Coordinates of N, CA, C and O in Angstrom, one line a residue:
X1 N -13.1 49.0 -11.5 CA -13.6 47.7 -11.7 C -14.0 47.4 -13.1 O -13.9 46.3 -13.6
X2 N -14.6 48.4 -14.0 CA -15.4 48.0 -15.0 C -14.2 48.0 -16.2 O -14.2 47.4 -17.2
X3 N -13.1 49.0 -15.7 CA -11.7 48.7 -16.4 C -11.3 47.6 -16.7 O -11.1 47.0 -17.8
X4 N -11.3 47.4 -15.6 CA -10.5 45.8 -15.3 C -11.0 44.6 -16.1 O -10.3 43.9 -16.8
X5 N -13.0 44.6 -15.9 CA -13.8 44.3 -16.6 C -13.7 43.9 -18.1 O -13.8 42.7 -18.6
X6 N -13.5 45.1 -19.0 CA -13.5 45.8 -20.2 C -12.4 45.3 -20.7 O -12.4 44.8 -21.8
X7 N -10.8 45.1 -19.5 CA -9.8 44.9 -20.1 C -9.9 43.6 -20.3 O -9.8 43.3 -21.5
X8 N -10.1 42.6 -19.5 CA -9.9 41.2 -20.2 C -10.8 40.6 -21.0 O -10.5 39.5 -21.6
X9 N -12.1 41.4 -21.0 CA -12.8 40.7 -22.1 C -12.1 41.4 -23.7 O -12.2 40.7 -24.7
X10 N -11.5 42.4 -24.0 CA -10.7 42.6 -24.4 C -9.5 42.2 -25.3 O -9.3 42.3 -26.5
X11 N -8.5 41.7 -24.1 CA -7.7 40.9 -24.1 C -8.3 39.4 -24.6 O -7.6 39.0 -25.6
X12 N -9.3 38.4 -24.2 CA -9.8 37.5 -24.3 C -10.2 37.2 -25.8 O -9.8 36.3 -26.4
X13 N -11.3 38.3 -26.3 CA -11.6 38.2 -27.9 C -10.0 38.7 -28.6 O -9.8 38.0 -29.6
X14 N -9.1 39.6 -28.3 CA -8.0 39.6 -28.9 C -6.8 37.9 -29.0 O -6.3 37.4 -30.0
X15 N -6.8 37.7 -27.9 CA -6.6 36.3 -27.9 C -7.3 35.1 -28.7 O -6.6 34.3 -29.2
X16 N -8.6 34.9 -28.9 CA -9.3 33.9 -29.5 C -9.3 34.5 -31.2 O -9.5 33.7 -32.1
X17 N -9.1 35.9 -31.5 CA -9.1 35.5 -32.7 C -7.4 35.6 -33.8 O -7.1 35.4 -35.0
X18 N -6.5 36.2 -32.4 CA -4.9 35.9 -33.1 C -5.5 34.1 -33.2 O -5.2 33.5 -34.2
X19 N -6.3 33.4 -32.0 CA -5.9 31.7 -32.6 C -6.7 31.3 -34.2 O -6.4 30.4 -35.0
X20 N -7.7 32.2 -34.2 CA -8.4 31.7 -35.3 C -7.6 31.9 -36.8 O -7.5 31.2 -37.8
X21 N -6.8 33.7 -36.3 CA -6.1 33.6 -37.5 C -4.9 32.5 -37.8 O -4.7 32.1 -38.9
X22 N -4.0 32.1 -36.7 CA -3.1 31.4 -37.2 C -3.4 29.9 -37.1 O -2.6 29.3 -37.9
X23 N -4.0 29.3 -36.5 CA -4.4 27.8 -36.3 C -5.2 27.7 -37.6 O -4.9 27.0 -38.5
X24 N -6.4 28.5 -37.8 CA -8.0 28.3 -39.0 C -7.5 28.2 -40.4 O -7.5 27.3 -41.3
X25 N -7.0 29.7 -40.3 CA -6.8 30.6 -41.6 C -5.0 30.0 -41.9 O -4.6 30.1 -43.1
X26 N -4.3 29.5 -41.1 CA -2.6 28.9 -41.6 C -1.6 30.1 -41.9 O -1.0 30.2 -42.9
X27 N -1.6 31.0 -40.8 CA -0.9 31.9 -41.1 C 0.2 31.9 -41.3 O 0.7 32.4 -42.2
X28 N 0.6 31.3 -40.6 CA 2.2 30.9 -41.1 C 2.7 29.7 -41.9 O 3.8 29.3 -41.8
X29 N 1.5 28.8 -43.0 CA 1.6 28.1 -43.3 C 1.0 26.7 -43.1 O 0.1 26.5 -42.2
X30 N 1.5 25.7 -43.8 CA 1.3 24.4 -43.2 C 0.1 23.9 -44.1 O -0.3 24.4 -45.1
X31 N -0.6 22.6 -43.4 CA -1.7 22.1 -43.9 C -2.3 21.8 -43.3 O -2.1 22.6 -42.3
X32 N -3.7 20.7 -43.0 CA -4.4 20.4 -42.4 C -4.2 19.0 -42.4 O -3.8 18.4 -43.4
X33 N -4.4 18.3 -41.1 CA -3.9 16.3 -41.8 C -4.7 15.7 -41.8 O -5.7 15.8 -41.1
X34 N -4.6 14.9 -42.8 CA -5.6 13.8 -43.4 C -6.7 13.5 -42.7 O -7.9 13.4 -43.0
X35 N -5.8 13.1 -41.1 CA -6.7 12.7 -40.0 C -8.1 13.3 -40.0 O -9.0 12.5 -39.8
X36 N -8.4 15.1 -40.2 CA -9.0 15.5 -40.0 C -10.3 15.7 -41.0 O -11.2 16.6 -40.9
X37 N -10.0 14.8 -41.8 CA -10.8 14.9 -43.0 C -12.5 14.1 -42.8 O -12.4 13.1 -42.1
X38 N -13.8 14.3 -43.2 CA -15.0 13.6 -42.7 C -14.8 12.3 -42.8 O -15.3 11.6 -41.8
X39 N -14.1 11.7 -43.8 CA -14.1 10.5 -44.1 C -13.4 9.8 -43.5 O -13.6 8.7 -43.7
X40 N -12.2 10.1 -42.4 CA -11.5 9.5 -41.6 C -12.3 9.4 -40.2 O -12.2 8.4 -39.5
X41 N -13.0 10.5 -39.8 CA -14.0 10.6 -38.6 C -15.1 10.0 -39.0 O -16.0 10.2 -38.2
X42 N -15.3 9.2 -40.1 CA -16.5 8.9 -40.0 C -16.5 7.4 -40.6 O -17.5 6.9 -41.2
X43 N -15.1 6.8 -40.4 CA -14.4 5.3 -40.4 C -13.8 5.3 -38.9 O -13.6 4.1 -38.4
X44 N -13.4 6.3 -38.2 CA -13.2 5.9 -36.7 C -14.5 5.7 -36.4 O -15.1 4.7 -36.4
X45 N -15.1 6.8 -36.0 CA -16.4 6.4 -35.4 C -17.2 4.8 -35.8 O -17.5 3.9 -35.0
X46 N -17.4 4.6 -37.1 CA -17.4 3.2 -37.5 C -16.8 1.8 -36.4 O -17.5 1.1 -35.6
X47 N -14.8 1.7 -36.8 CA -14.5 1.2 -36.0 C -14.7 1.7 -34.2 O -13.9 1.0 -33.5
X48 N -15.1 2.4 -33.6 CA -15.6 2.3 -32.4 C -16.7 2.2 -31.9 O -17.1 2.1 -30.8
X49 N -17.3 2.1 -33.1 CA -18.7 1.2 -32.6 C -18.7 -0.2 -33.1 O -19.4 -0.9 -32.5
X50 N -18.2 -0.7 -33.9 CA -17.8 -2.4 -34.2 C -17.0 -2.5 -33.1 O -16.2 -3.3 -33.7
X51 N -16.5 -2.4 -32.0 CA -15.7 -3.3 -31.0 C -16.0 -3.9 -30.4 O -16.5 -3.3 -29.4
X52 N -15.9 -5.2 -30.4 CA -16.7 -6.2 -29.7 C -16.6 -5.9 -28.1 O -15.8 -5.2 -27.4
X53 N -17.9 -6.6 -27.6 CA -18.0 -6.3 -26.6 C -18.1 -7.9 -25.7 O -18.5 -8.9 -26.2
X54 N -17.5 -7.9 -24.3 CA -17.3 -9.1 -24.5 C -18.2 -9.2 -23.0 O -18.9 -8.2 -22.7
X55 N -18.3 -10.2 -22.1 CA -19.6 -10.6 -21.5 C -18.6 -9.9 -20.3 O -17.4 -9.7 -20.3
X56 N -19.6 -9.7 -19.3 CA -18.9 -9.3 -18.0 C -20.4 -8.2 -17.2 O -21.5 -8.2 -17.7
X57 N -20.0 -7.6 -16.2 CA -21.2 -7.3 -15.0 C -21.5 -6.0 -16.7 O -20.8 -5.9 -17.7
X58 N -22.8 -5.3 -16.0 CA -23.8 -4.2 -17.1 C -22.1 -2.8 -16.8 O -21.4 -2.3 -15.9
X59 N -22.4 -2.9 -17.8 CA -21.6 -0.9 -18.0 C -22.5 0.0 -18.4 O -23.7 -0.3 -18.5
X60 N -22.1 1.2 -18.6 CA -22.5 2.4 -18.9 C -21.6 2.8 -19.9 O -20.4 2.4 -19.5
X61 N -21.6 3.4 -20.9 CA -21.1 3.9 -22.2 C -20.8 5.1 -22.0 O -21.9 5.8 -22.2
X62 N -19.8 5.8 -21.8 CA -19.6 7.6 -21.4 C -20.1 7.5 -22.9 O -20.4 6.5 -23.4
X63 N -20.1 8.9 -23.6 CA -20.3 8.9 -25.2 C -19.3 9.4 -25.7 O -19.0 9.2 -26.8
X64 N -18.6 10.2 -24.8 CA -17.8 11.5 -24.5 C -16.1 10.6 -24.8 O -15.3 10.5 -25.8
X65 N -16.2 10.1 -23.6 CA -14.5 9.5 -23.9 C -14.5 7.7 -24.2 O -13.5 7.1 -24.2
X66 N -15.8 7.1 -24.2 CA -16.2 6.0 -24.4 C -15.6 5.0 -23.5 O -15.4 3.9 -23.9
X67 N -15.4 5.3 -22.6 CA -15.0 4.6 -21.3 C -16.0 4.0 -20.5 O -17.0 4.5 -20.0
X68 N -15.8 2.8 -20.5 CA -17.1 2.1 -19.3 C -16.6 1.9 -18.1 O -15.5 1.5 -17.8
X69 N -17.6 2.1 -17.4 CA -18.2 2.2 -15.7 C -18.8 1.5 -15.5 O -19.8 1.2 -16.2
X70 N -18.4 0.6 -14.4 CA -19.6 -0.7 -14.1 C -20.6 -0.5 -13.2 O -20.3 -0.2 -12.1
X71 N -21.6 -0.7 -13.5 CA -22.6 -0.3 -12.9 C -22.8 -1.6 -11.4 O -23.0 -2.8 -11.6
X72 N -22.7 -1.1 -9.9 CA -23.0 -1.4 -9.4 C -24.3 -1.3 -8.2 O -24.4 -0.3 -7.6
X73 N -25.1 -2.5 -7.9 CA -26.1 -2.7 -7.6 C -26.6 -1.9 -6.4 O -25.7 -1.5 -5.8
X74 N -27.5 -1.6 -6.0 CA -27.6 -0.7 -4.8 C -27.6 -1.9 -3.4 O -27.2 -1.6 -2.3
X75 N -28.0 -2.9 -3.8 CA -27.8 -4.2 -2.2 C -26.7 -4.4 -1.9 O -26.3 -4.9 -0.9
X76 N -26.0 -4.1 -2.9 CA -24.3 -4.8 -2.3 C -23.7 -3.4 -1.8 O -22.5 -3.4 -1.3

């Protein structure tokens, strides 16, 4: 059992860091895109919080996927 154990944690950090080398470090090349730059995340986030909001029953704001949920009343 502790084999077994040993082996996939193992396997697991061997797996996470072949991704660090070739996705982080660009092992085989490539670039990084623009998209991912602070100044692009930090003009979306901007425009997603300027979007109007328009009248209708109370929501809830996920933060996560910004999706609203309407909140309904407990009498109905």
């Amino acid at each position: 059992m502790s084999k077994m154990l040993l082996a996939c944690m193992g396997v697991t950090a061997l797996g996470f860091t072949l991704d660090h080398i070739v996705s982080d470090r660009k092992l085989f090349g490539g670039t990084t895109p623009k998209t991912m730059s602070k100044e692009w995340q930090d003009e979306t986030e901007r425009m997603k919080n300027a979007w109007p909001r328009t009248a209708g029953p109370p929501v809830v704001l996920n933060p996560i996927t910004r999706q609203n949920f309407i909140i309904k009343s407990s009498d109905s």
